[in-house]
Amino acid sequence: MRLIWKLLRKHISIFELGVFFIANLIGIVVILSGVQLYADIKPLLTGEKSLIGNEYMIITKPVQRVGVNSTNFTREEVADIEQQPFTLSMGEFCSSQYEVYGSLMFQGRKLSTMMFFESVPDSFIDVESDEWHFASGQRNIPIIIPRNYLNLYNFGFSQTQDLPQITESLIRGVELTIELSGNFRHETFTGYIVGFSDRLNTILVPESFMLWANERFAPYAEQETSRLIVEVENPSDPAVLAYLEQKGYVAEDKPAESNKALFLLQVCVAIIVGIGVLFSLLSIIIFTLSIYLLLQKNIDKLENLVLIGYTPSQVARPYNMMALVLNLSIFILGVIAVGFVQQTYMGLLSDMVGYELPTSLTATIIAGVILTAIVLLFNIYIIRRKVAQISRKR
Amino acid sequence: MKRITLNNAVPEIFASREDLRSEIWHSEVCFERGGRYLIEAESGTGKSSLCSYLYGQRGDYRGSILFDQSDIRNFDTNAWSEIRQTSLSILFQDLRLFGELTALENVEIKNRITHFQSHATIKGWFEELGIADKMDSRIDRMSYGQQQRVALIRALCQPIDFLLLDEPISHLDDRNSDVMRDIILRETERQGAALIATSIGKHMTIDYDKRFRL
């Protein structure tokens, strides 16, 4: 082996193999980064880990025309949803059946408005708060508002009205005067905001308060449900979408959006991988040309080796070893490089979602092994073909 | 391998010639294991072609050549490699040594795939042939006569049934050619092998079993 190598390494072009090495390394890193990116981001988009796609869907019936519509769910409909295989748990929105009037003093002005409350079972609420409870007789009402209300105020309303922007912590300190009336009663409570929800787009009070207040201010009103919150494993699940379609329900959440995002991701990754494949193909062409040239330059020696009894595969072995070493180095360097790339974008992603995302290079390693094997086998095939061609008798 | 048979074999370029007077071409010729054959030729009668056909380098002949019962046209590259490692050896007229290797390395590159001769035997031959001091010299720095001797040593580094010698002593003086003959005879007798030598004039002084005019 040492002797054949001594013979056959002559005419090896460091430059050509260097170009192959670098081009294939770039190609493999680009391809593997694309694959890894896809593997890392896809679960976030399809709701497996919840970045955009929530695991909670809010289902309503569509409003068909102006006026009073029957958008309430019947008991049967609610039971049917609850029975679906994709439903992990389900909660009903309960709305206030009495009049709510809220006001607050703000910079000497009294701001007041008619409003409403809704409640859902506590397990569906995405805000952690010690103050989220209500006991009969309590005069304080904890309230959760959607975070986008605050954004609406800060970035839409306040600037046009010359009002100061407010922070979440500031708003938590604000006391609201809440007046409830119905059933010939009129009572005043103090409301305070304990948190902001990203999931629930309504003004929430604890369910215990809602039941108490409905009983007190509207004992004869029939409780009806027009919105349901459903916990599902994956809101993009085709079965979920098909069910909603068939029943004519509307999901307030955005599985369709996450599907679009997924499609966009697939397009981006396809482009990235395409570029990588192009690089790798070019590098393979360079390698092929280089090997052909190398074998052509060494043709007399190869011929003589075969004539003194070497088999074509024995003659090809040093070149195969060369290809193996090159490709293994490319694989190792490639995986390391993708590791760095992944660290960079996972850092950015973790900042985006607000928690540390787990990182694993499994996808890279699997794809890398497959790619390296393909390139290596092709290299070996080229070497074999050329050596066989030389070995054949004239 | 016990027998090499030529059945009406003739180089393609001679096929249409009527005036061919040859004891090999267009004839039934048989080389037996253990025999000593000399093929005497003039230039241009196809001496090197004959060696190329027998060694599987070329196939541009009519008729057939058999190793035992097998037509050698049917051998593939790996079959030839097997034959060239275990049964048929040749001392090429153009030697086919590797210029960038030393004399010893040129021999070892063969012995390494056959593991047939010991280092001591090889070294003994170098000494006998008077080139022991050149063992570690690059082959392309040596004279043609010295190279011829190295090529012989390489040719002996395998089991042999038939040893083809294509003008083995063309560049050797009488003394060296006698040393070479002694080694060849010793090695072929030890293995019971045949030797088939070609010559265009000068040949080793051996008691040949049969001489052919090509």
Coordinates of C-alpha atoms in Angstrom, one line a residue:
Chain A
M1 CA 0.0 0.0 0.0
R2 CA 2.8 2.4 1.0
L3 CA 4.7 1.6 -2.2
I4 CA 1.6 2.0 -4.5
W5 CA 0.8 5.2 -2.8
K6 CA 4.4 6.4 -3.4
L7 CA 3.9 5.6 -7.0
L8 CA 0.4 6.9 -7.5
R9 CA 0.4 10.0 -5.5
K10 CA 2.5 11.6 -8.2
H11 CA 0.5 14.1 -10.2
I12 CA -2.1 14.5 -7.5
S13 CA -3.1 18.1 -7.9
I14 CA -3.4 19.7 -4.5
F15 CA -5.1 22.6 -6.1
E16 CA -7.8 20.6 -7.8
L17 CA -8.5 18.4 -4.8
G18 CA -8.5 21.6 -2.7
V19 CA -11.1 23.1 -4.9
F20 CA -13.2 19.9 -4.6
F21 CA -12.7 19.9 -0.9
I22 CA -13.8 23.5 -0.4
A23 CA -16.7 23.4 -2.9
N24 CA -18.0 20.2 -1.5
L25 CA -17.6 21.4 2.0
I26 CA -19.6 24.6 1.2
G27 CA -22.2 22.5 -0.6
I28 CA -22.5 20.1 2.3
V29 CA -22.6 22.8 4.9
V30 CA -25.3 24.7 3.0
I31 CA -27.4 21.5 2.4
L32 CA -27.1 20.3 6.0
S33 CA -27.8 23.8 7.4
G34 CA -31.0 23.8 5.4
V35 CA -32.0 20.4 6.6
Q36 CA -31.1 21.3 10.2
L37 CA -33.0 24.6 10.0
Y38 CA -36.0 22.8 8.6
A39 CA -35.8 20.1 11.4
D40 CA -35.5 22.8 14.0
I41 CA -38.2 25.2 12.9
K42 CA -40.8 22.8 11.5
P43 CA -42.0 21.6 15.0
L44 CA -42.3 25.2 16.1
L45 CA -44.6 26.0 13.1
T46 CA -46.7 22.9 13.1
G47 CA -47.5 23.5 16.8
E48 CA -45.6 20.5 18.1
K49 CA -43.7 22.9 20.4
S50 CA -45.9 26.0 20.0
L51 CA -44.2 29.1 18.6
I52 CA -46.9 30.5 16.4
G53 CA -49.4 27.7 16.3
N54 CA -51.2 27.5 19.6
E55 CA -52.2 24.3 21.1
Y56 CA -55.5 26.1 21.9
M57 CA -58.1 26.9 19.3
I58 CA -61.1 29.1 19.9
I59 CA -64.0 28.0 17.8
T60 CA -67.1 30.1 16.9
K61 CA -69.8 30.0 14.4
P62 CA -69.5 32.6 11.7
V63 CA -71.7 35.7 11.7
Q64 CA -73.8 35.4 8.6
R65 CA -75.6 38.7 8.5
V66 CA -76.1 41.9 10.4
G67 CA -78.5 41.5 13.3
V68 CA -79.1 38.8 15.9
N69 CA -77.9 35.5 14.7
S70 CA -77.9 32.2 16.3
T71 CA -74.2 31.8 16.8
N72 CA -74.6 29.7 20.0
F73 CA -73.6 26.1 20.2
T74 CA -76.2 23.6 21.1
R75 CA -75.5 21.1 23.8
E76 CA -75.3 18.4 21.1
E77 CA -72.7 20.3 19.1
V78 CA -70.6 20.9 22.2
A79 CA -70.7 17.3 23.1
D80 CA -69.8 16.3 19.5
I81 CA -66.7 18.5 19.6
E82 CA -65.7 17.2 22.9
Q83 CA -65.9 13.6 21.5
Q84 CA -63.6 14.3 18.6
P85 CA -60.3 12.3 18.7
F86 CA -58.2 15.5 18.4
T87 CA -59.8 17.2 21.3
L88 CA -57.6 16.9 24.4
S89 CA -59.8 19.2 26.5
M90 CA -62.5 21.7 26.0
G91 CA -63.8 24.7 27.8
E92 CA -66.8 26.9 27.2
F93 CA -66.7 30.6 27.3
C94 CA -69.2 32.0 29.8
S95 CA -70.3 35.6 29.2
S96 CA -71.8 38.2 31.6
Q97 CA -75.6 38.3 31.4
Y98 CA -75.8 41.7 33.2
E99 CA -74.7 45.2 32.4
V100 CA -71.1 46.1 33.1
Y101 CA -69.9 49.7 33.3
G102 CA -66.3 50.4 33.8
S103 CA -64.5 53.7 34.6
L104 CA -61.2 55.0 35.7
M105 CA -59.7 58.3 36.6
F106 CA -56.7 59.1 34.4
Q107 CA -54.8 62.3 34.5
G108 CA -57.9 64.1 35.9
R109 CA -60.1 62.8 33.2
K110 CA -62.7 60.2 33.8
L111 CA -62.7 57.5 31.2
S112 CA -65.7 55.3 31.2
T113 CA -67.3 52.7 29.0
M114 CA -69.9 50.0 28.7
M115 CA -68.1 46.6 28.7
F116 CA -68.6 42.9 29.2
F117 CA -66.8 40.0 30.9
E118 CA -66.2 36.5 29.9
S119 CA -64.7 33.6 31.7
V120 CA -63.2 30.2 30.8
P121 CA -62.1 27.4 33.1
D122 CA -58.9 28.4 34.8
S123 CA -56.9 25.6 33.2
F124 CA -57.2 27.4 29.8
I125 CA -55.7 30.6 31.0
D126 CA -52.1 31.4 30.0
V127 CA -51.5 33.9 32.8
E128 CA -49.9 32.8 36.1
S129 CA -51.2 35.0 38.9
D130 CA -51.7 34.5 42.7
E131 CA -54.5 37.0 42.6
W132 CA -56.6 35.0 40.1
H133 CA -59.4 33.9 42.5
F134 CA -62.7 35.1 43.7
A135 CA -64.7 34.3 46.7
S136 CA -68.3 35.3 47.3
G137 CA -68.4 38.7 49.0
Q138 CA -65.1 39.9 47.7
R139 CA -65.3 43.4 46.3
N140 CA -62.1 43.1 44.2
I141 CA -62.3 41.6 40.8
P142 CA -59.1 40.3 39.1
I143 CA -59.2 40.9 35.4
I144 CA -57.1 39.6 32.5
I145 CA -57.1 41.6 29.3
P146 CA -55.5 40.6 26.0
R147 CA -52.0 41.9 25.5
N148 CA -52.9 43.4 22.2
Y149 CA -55.4 45.7 23.9
L150 CA -52.4 47.3 25.6
N151 CA -50.5 47.4 22.3
L152 CA -53.6 49.0 20.6
Y153 CA -53.6 51.7 23.2
N154 CA -49.8 52.3 23.3
F155 CA -49.2 52.3 19.7
G156 CA -52.5 53.4 18.3
F157 CA -54.6 55.4 20.6
S158 CA -52.3 57.2 23.0
Q159 CA -50.0 58.8 20.4
T160 CA -52.9 60.4 18.5
Q161 CA -54.7 61.6 21.7
D162 CA -51.6 63.0 23.3
L163 CA -51.8 60.5 26.1
P164 CA -48.7 59.0 27.7
Q165 CA -47.8 55.4 26.8
I166 CA -48.1 53.0 29.7
T167 CA -46.3 49.9 30.7
E168 CA -47.7 46.6 31.9
S169 CA -46.5 47.1 35.4
L170 CA -48.1 50.6 35.5
I171 CA -51.4 49.2 34.3
R172 CA -51.4 46.6 37.0
G173 CA -51.5 49.3 39.5
V174 CA -54.6 51.0 38.0
E175 CA -57.9 50.6 39.9
L176 CA -61.0 50.4 37.8
T177 CA -64.4 51.2 39.0
I178 CA -66.7 48.4 37.9
E179 CA -70.4 48.9 38.2
L180 CA -72.6 45.9 37.7
S181 CA -76.4 46.1 37.3
G182 CA -79.2 43.7 36.7
N183 CA -82.0 41.9 38.6
F184 CA -82.9 45.2 40.2
R185 CA -79.5 45.5 41.8
H186 CA -76.7 47.9 41.2
E187 CA -73.3 47.3 42.9
T188 CA -69.9 48.8 42.6
F189 CA -66.7 46.7 42.6
T190 CA -63.0 47.5 42.2
G191 CA -61.4 45.9 39.3
Y192 CA -57.7 45.5 38.8
I193 CA -55.7 43.9 36.0
V194 CA -53.6 41.0 37.0
G195 CA -52.2 40.0 33.7
F196 CA -52.2 40.0 29.9
S197 CA -53.2 37.1 27.8
D198 CA -51.7 36.2 24.4
R199 CA -54.1 33.3 24.0
L200 CA -57.5 34.7 24.9
N201 CA -58.8 37.7 23.0
T202 CA -61.4 38.9 25.6
I203 CA -61.8 40.5 29.0
L204 CA -61.6 37.7 31.4
V205 CA -62.7 37.4 35.0
P206 CA -62.4 34.2 37.1
E207 CA -65.1 31.6 36.3
S208 CA -66.0 31.5 40.0
F209 CA -66.8 35.3 39.9
M210 CA -68.8 34.9 36.7
L211 CA -71.0 32.1 38.1
W212 CA -71.6 34.1 41.2
A213 CA -72.3 37.3 39.4
N214 CA -74.6 35.8 36.8
E215 CA -76.6 34.1 39.6
R216 CA -76.8 37.4 41.4
F217 CA -77.5 39.8 38.6
A218 CA -79.2 37.6 36.1
P219 CA -80.6 34.6 37.8
Y220 CA -83.2 33.9 35.1
A221 CA -81.1 34.3 32.0
E222 CA -80.2 31.2 30.2
Q223 CA -76.5 30.6 29.9
E224 CA -75.5 30.0 26.3
T225 CA -72.2 29.4 24.7
S226 CA -71.0 31.1 21.5
R227 CA -67.3 30.4 21.9
L228 CA -65.4 27.3 22.8
I229 CA -61.8 26.8 23.6
V230 CA -60.4 23.5 22.5
E231 CA -57.0 22.1 23.4
V232 CA -55.6 20.1 20.5
E233 CA -52.2 18.4 19.9
N234 CA -51.7 20.1 16.6
P235 CA -54.0 22.8 15.2
S236 CA -52.6 22.3 11.7
D237 CA -53.8 18.7 11.8
P238 CA -55.8 18.1 8.6
A239 CA -58.4 16.2 10.7
V240 CA -59.0 19.4 12.7
L241 CA -59.3 21.5 9.6
A242 CA -61.6 19.1 7.9
Y243 CA -63.9 18.9 10.9
L244 CA -64.1 22.7 11.1
E245 CA -64.8 22.9 7.4
Q246 CA -67.5 20.3 7.5
K247 CA -69.3 21.9 10.4
G248 CA -68.9 25.4 9.1
Y249 CA -67.1 26.6 12.3
V250 CA -64.4 29.2 12.4
A251 CA -61.2 28.8 14.3
E252 CA -60.2 32.1 15.8
D253 CA -56.6 30.9 16.1
K254 CA -54.3 30.8 13.1
P255 CA -53.6 27.3 11.9
A256 CA -53.9 28.6 8.4
E257 CA -51.2 31.1 9.2
S258 CA -48.8 28.5 10.5
N259 CA -49.5 26.5 7.3
K260 CA -48.5 29.4 5.3
A261 CA -45.4 29.9 7.4
L262 CA -44.6 26.2 7.0
F263 CA -45.0 26.5 3.2
L264 CA -42.7 29.5 3.2
L265 CA -40.1 27.6 5.3
Q266 CA -40.3 24.7 2.9
V267 CA -39.7 27.1 0.0
C268 CA -36.8 28.8 1.7
V269 CA -35.2 25.5 2.7
A270 CA -35.7 24.1 -0.8
I271 CA -33.8 27.1 -2.2
I272 CA -31.0 26.7 0.4
V273 CA -30.7 23.0 -0.2
G274 CA -30.9 23.6 -4.0
I275 CA -27.9 26.0 -3.8
G276 CA -26.0 23.5 -1.7
V277 CA -26.8 20.7 -4.1
L278 CA -25.5 22.9 -6.9
F279 CA -22.2 23.4 -5.0
S280 CA -21.9 19.7 -4.3
L281 CA -22.6 18.8 -7.9
L282 CA -20.0 21.2 -9.1
S283 CA -17.5 19.8 -6.6
I284 CA -18.2 16.3 -7.8
I285 CA -17.6 17.4 -11.4
I286 CA -14.3 18.9 -10.3
F287 CA -13.4 15.7 -8.5
T288 CA -14.3 13.6 -11.5
L289 CA -12.2 15.7 -13.9
S290 CA -9.3 15.7 -11.4
I291 CA -9.4 12.0 -11.0
Y292 CA -9.6 11.4 -14.7
L293 CA -6.7 13.7 -15.3
L294 CA -4.7 12.1 -12.4
L295 CA -5.3 8.6 -13.7
Q296 CA -4.5 9.6 -17.2
K297 CA -1.2 11.1 -16.1
N298 CA -0.4 7.9 -14.2
I299 CA -1.7 5.6 -16.8
D300 CA 1.6 3.9 -17.6
K301 CA 2.2 3.1 -13.9
L302 CA -1.4 1.8 -13.5
E303 CA -1.0 -0.4 -16.5
N304 CA 2.3 -1.8 -15.3
L305 CA 0.8 -2.5 -11.9
V306 CA -2.0 -4.5 -13.5
L307 CA 0.5 -6.3 -15.7
I308 CA 2.6 -7.4 -12.7
G309 CA -0.5 -8.9 -11.2
Y310 CA -2.3 -6.2 -9.3
T311 CA -6.1 -6.4 -9.5
P312 CA -8.0 -3.3 -10.6
S313 CA -9.4 -2.9 -7.1
Q314 CA -5.9 -3.1 -5.5
V315 CA -4.8 -0.4 -7.9
A316 CA -7.8 1.7 -7.2
R317 CA -7.4 1.4 -3.4
P318 CA -5.1 4.3 -2.8
Y319 CA -7.4 6.6 -4.7
N320 CA -10.4 5.2 -2.9
M321 CA -8.6 5.9 0.4
M322 CA -7.9 9.4 -0.7
A323 CA -11.6 9.9 -1.5
L324 CA -12.6 8.4 1.8
V325 CA -10.2 10.7 3.8
L326 CA -11.4 13.7 1.8
N327 CA -15.1 13.0 2.3
L328 CA -14.8 12.0 5.9
S329 CA -13.0 15.3 6.7
I330 CA -15.6 17.2 4.8
F331 CA -18.3 15.4 6.8
I332 CA -16.7 16.1 10.1
L333 CA -15.9 19.7 9.3
G334 CA -19.4 20.1 7.8
V335 CA -21.1 18.9 11.0
I336 CA -19.0 21.2 13.1
A337 CA -19.8 24.1 10.9
V338 CA -23.5 23.4 11.0
G339 CA -23.2 23.2 14.8
F340 CA -22.0 26.8 14.8
V341 CA -24.7 27.9 12.3
Q342 CA -27.3 26.2 14.5
Q343 CA -26.1 27.8 17.6
T344 CA -26.4 31.2 16.0
Y345 CA -29.9 30.9 14.7
M346 CA -31.2 28.9 17.7
G347 CA -29.9 31.8 19.9
L348 CA -32.0 34.2 17.8
L349 CA -35.0 31.8 17.9
S350 CA -34.8 31.3 21.6
D351 CA -34.8 35.0 22.1
M352 CA -37.9 35.2 19.9
V353 CA -39.9 32.5 21.7
G354 CA -38.6 33.6 25.1
Y355 CA -37.4 30.2 26.3
E356 CA -34.4 28.0 25.6
L357 CA -35.0 25.7 22.7
P358 CA -33.4 22.2 22.7
T359 CA -30.7 21.8 20.1
S360 CA -29.8 18.5 18.5
L361 CA -27.7 17.8 15.4
T362 CA -29.5 14.5 14.6
A363 CA -31.0 15.7 11.4
T364 CA -27.6 17.0 10.2
I365 CA -25.8 13.8 11.1
I366 CA -28.4 11.6 9.4
A367 CA -28.5 13.8 6.3
G368 CA -24.7 14.2 6.4
V369 CA -24.1 10.4 6.5
I370 CA -26.4 9.9 3.5
L371 CA -24.9 12.8 1.5
T372 CA -21.3 11.7 2.3
A373 CA -22.1 8.2 1.3
I374 CA -23.6 9.3 -2.0
V375 CA -20.6 11.5 -2.9
L376 CA -18.1 8.9 -1.7
L377 CA -19.8 6.1 -3.6
F378 CA -19.9 8.2 -6.7
N379 CA -16.2 9.1 -6.3
I380 CA -15.4 5.4 -5.9
Y381 CA -17.5 4.5 -8.9
I382 CA -15.6 7.1 -11.1
I383 CA -12.2 5.7 -9.9
R384 CA -13.3 2.2 -10.5
R385 CA -14.6 2.9 -13.9
K386 CA -11.5 4.6 -15.0
V387 CA -9.1 2.0 -13.5
A388 CA -11.2 -0.8 -15.2
Q389 CA -10.9 1.1 -18.5
I390 CA -7.1 1.2 -18.1
S391 CA -6.8 -2.4 -17.1
R392 CA -8.7 -3.9 -20.0
K393 CA -6.5 -5.4 -22.6
R394 CA -6.2 -3.6 -25.9
Chain B
M1 CA -1.5 -24.6 -15.3
K2 CA 0.0 -27.5 -17.2
R3 CA -0.1 -26.6 -20.8
I4 CA -0.3 -23.7 -23.2
T5 CA -1.7 -24.5 -26.6
L6 CA -1.7 -22.3 -29.7
N7 CA -4.4 -23.4 -32.2
N8 CA -3.8 -21.9 -35.6
A9 CA -3.0 -18.5 -33.9
V10 CA -1.7 -15.6 -36.0
P11 CA -1.6 -11.9 -35.5
E12 CA -4.4 -10.2 -37.4
I13 CA -2.0 -8.1 -39.5
F14 CA -0.3 -11.4 -40.7
A15 CA -3.6 -13.2 -41.3
S16 CA -3.8 -12.5 -45.0
R17 CA -0.1 -13.1 -45.7
E18 CA 0.6 -16.1 -47.9
D19 CA 4.4 -16.2 -47.5
L20 CA 4.4 -16.7 -43.8
R21 CA 7.0 -19.4 -42.9
S22 CA 6.6 -19.9 -39.2
E23 CA 6.7 -22.8 -36.8
I24 CA 4.4 -20.9 -34.4
W25 CA 1.8 -18.9 -36.5
H26 CA -0.8 -20.9 -38.2
S27 CA 0.3 -24.0 -36.4
E28 CA -0.6 -26.3 -33.6
V29 CA 2.0 -25.5 -30.9
C30 CA 2.0 -26.9 -27.3
F31 CA 4.2 -25.7 -24.4
E32 CA 4.3 -28.2 -21.5
R33 CA 5.0 -27.4 -17.9
G34 CA 8.6 -28.2 -17.1
G35 CA 9.8 -27.7 -20.7
R36 CA 12.5 -25.3 -21.9
Y37 CA 11.6 -23.5 -25.1
L38 CA 13.4 -21.1 -27.3
I39 CA 11.6 -19.0 -29.9
E40 CA 14.1 -17.5 -32.4
A41 CA 12.9 -14.7 -34.4
E42 CA 13.9 -12.0 -36.7
S43 CA 12.6 -8.4 -36.3
G44 CA 9.1 -7.9 -37.4
T45 CA 8.0 -11.5 -37.2
G46 CA 5.7 -10.9 -34.2
K47 CA 7.9 -11.9 -31.3
S48 CA 6.7 -9.2 -28.9
S49 CA 3.1 -9.7 -30.1
L50 CA 3.4 -13.4 -29.2
C51 CA 4.4 -12.5 -25.6
S52 CA 1.6 -9.9 -25.4
Y53 CA -0.9 -12.5 -26.5
L54 CA 0.3 -15.1 -24.1
Y55 CA 0.4 -12.6 -21.2
G56 CA -3.1 -11.3 -21.9
Q57 CA -2.0 -7.8 -22.8
R58 CA -3.4 -7.9 -26.3
G59 CA -6.0 -9.8 -28.2
D60 CA -5.5 -8.8 -31.8
Y61 CA -4.9 -12.4 -33.1
R62 CA -6.9 -15.0 -35.1
G63 CA -7.1 -18.6 -34.0
S64 CA -7.1 -19.5 -30.3
I65 CA -4.7 -19.8 -27.4
L66 CA -5.6 -22.2 -24.6
F67 CA -4.3 -22.4 -21.0
D68 CA -5.1 -26.0 -20.3
Q69 CA -8.6 -26.3 -21.7
S70 CA -9.6 -22.6 -21.3
D71 CA -9.6 -20.1 -24.2
I72 CA -7.8 -17.1 -22.8
R73 CA -10.0 -14.8 -24.7
N74 CA -12.7 -15.5 -22.0
F75 CA -10.6 -14.3 -19.1
D76 CA -11.6 -11.1 -17.5
T77 CA -9.2 -8.6 -15.7
N78 CA -9.5 -10.3 -12.4
A79 CA -8.8 -13.8 -13.9
W80 CA -5.7 -12.4 -15.5
S81 CA -4.6 -10.8 -12.2
E82 CA -4.9 -14.2 -10.6
I83 CA -2.9 -15.9 -13.3
R84 CA -0.2 -13.2 -13.2
Q85 CA 0.1 -13.6 -9.4
T86 CA 0.1 -17.4 -9.2
S87 CA 1.1 -19.1 -12.4
L88 CA 2.4 -17.0 -15.3
S89 CA 5.3 -14.6 -15.1
I90 CA 7.1 -12.5 -17.6
L91 CA 10.3 -10.6 -18.1
F92 CA 9.2 -7.8 -20.3
Q93 CA 11.5 -6.7 -23.1
D94 CA 10.8 -3.1 -22.1
L95 CA 11.1 -4.2 -18.4
R96 CA 8.2 -2.0 -17.2
L97 CA 9.9 -1.0 -14.0
F98 CA 8.8 2.0 -11.9
G99 CA 11.3 4.8 -12.4
E100 CA 10.6 6.6 -9.2
L101 CA 11.1 3.6 -7.0
T102 CA 14.4 2.0 -5.9
A103 CA 15.6 -1.3 -7.2
L104 CA 14.4 -3.1 -4.1
E105 CA 11.1 -1.4 -4.0
N106 CA 10.5 -2.4 -7.6
V107 CA 10.9 -6.0 -6.5
E108 CA 8.9 -5.6 -3.3
I109 CA 5.9 -4.0 -5.0
K110 CA 5.5 -7.4 -6.6
N111 CA 6.5 -9.6 -3.7
R112 CA 4.1 -7.7 -1.5
I113 CA 1.0 -9.1 -3.3
T114 CA 2.4 -12.6 -3.6
H115 CA 4.5 -12.9 -0.4
F116 CA 6.3 -15.6 -2.4
Q117 CA 10.0 -15.0 -1.8
S118 CA 11.8 -14.2 1.5
H119 CA 13.7 -11.0 1.8
A120 CA 16.9 -13.1 2.2
T121 CA 16.3 -14.8 -1.1
I122 CA 15.8 -11.5 -2.9
K123 CA 18.8 -10.1 -1.3
G124 CA 20.8 -13.2 -2.3
W125 CA 19.8 -12.7 -6.0
F126 CA 20.8 -9.0 -5.9
E127 CA 24.2 -10.1 -4.7
E128 CA 24.6 -12.9 -7.2
L129 CA 23.7 -10.6 -10.0
G130 CA 26.2 -8.0 -8.8
I131 CA 23.8 -5.2 -8.0
A132 CA 23.5 -5.5 -4.2
D133 CA 25.0 -2.0 -3.9
K134 CA 22.2 -0.6 -6.1
M135 CA 19.4 -2.0 -4.1
D136 CA 18.4 1.3 -2.7
S137 CA 19.2 3.3 -5.8
R138 CA 16.4 4.7 -7.9
I139 CA 15.9 2.4 -10.9
D140 CA 16.0 5.3 -13.4
R141 CA 19.5 6.0 -12.3
M142 CA 20.7 2.5 -13.2
S143 CA 21.9 1.2 -16.5
Y144 CA 19.6 -0.9 -18.8
G145 CA 21.6 -4.0 -18.1
Q146 CA 21.2 -3.5 -14.3
Q147 CA 17.5 -2.8 -14.7
Q148 CA 17.1 -6.0 -16.7
R149 CA 18.5 -8.0 -13.7
V150 CA 16.1 -6.2 -11.3
A151 CA 13.2 -7.0 -13.6
L152 CA 14.2 -10.7 -13.6
I153 CA 14.2 -10.7 -9.8
R154 CA 10.8 -9.2 -9.8
A155 CA 9.6 -11.8 -12.3
L156 CA 10.7 -14.5 -9.9
C157 CA 8.7 -13.2 -7.0
Q158 CA 5.6 -15.4 -7.6
P159 CA 4.7 -19.0 -8.1
I160 CA 5.5 -19.9 -11.7
D161 CA 4.2 -22.5 -14.1
F162 CA 5.4 -20.7 -17.2
L163 CA 8.1 -18.1 -17.3
L164 CA 8.1 -15.9 -20.4
L165 CA 11.5 -14.3 -21.1
D166 CA 11.3 -11.7 -23.8
E167 CA 14.9 -11.2 -24.9
P168 CA 16.2 -11.6 -21.4
I169 CA 19.9 -11.0 -21.9
S170 CA 19.8 -8.4 -24.7
H171 CA 21.9 -6.0 -22.6
L172 CA 24.0 -8.4 -20.6
D173 CA 27.6 -9.6 -20.9
D174 CA 28.3 -13.3 -21.0
R175 CA 29.2 -13.6 -17.4
N176 CA 26.1 -11.9 -16.2
S177 CA 23.9 -13.7 -18.6
D178 CA 25.3 -17.0 -17.2
V179 CA 24.5 -15.9 -13.7
M180 CA 21.0 -15.1 -14.8
R181 CA 20.6 -18.4 -16.6
D182 CA 21.7 -20.2 -13.4
I183 CA 19.1 -18.4 -11.3
I184 CA 16.4 -19.0 -13.9
L185 CA 17.1 -22.7 -14.2
R186 CA 17.3 -23.1 -10.4
E187 CA 14.0 -21.4 -9.8
T188 CA 12.1 -23.1 -12.7
E189 CA 13.5 -26.5 -11.8
R190 CA 12.6 -26.0 -8.2
Q191 CA 9.0 -25.3 -9.2
G192 CA 8.8 -27.6 -12.1
A193 CA 8.0 -24.6 -14.3
A194 CA 8.5 -24.1 -18.0
L195 CA 10.5 -21.3 -19.5
I196 CA 9.8 -19.8 -22.9
A197 CA 12.5 -17.5 -24.0
T198 CA 12.6 -15.4 -27.1
S199 CA 15.7 -14.1 -28.9
I200 CA 16.7 -12.3 -32.0
G201 CA 20.2 -13.6 -31.9
K202 CA 21.8 -13.7 -28.5
H203 CA 20.3 -16.3 -26.2
M204 CA 21.2 -18.0 -22.9
T205 CA 23.2 -21.2 -23.2
I206 CA 20.6 -23.6 -22.1
D207 CA 19.9 -27.1 -23.2
Y208 CA 16.5 -26.3 -24.8
D209 CA 13.9 -29.0 -25.3
K210 CA 12.6 -27.4 -28.3
R211 CA 13.4 -24.5 -30.6
F212 CA 10.9 -22.7 -32.8
R213 CA 11.5 -20.4 -35.6
L214 CA 8.9 -17.7 -35.5

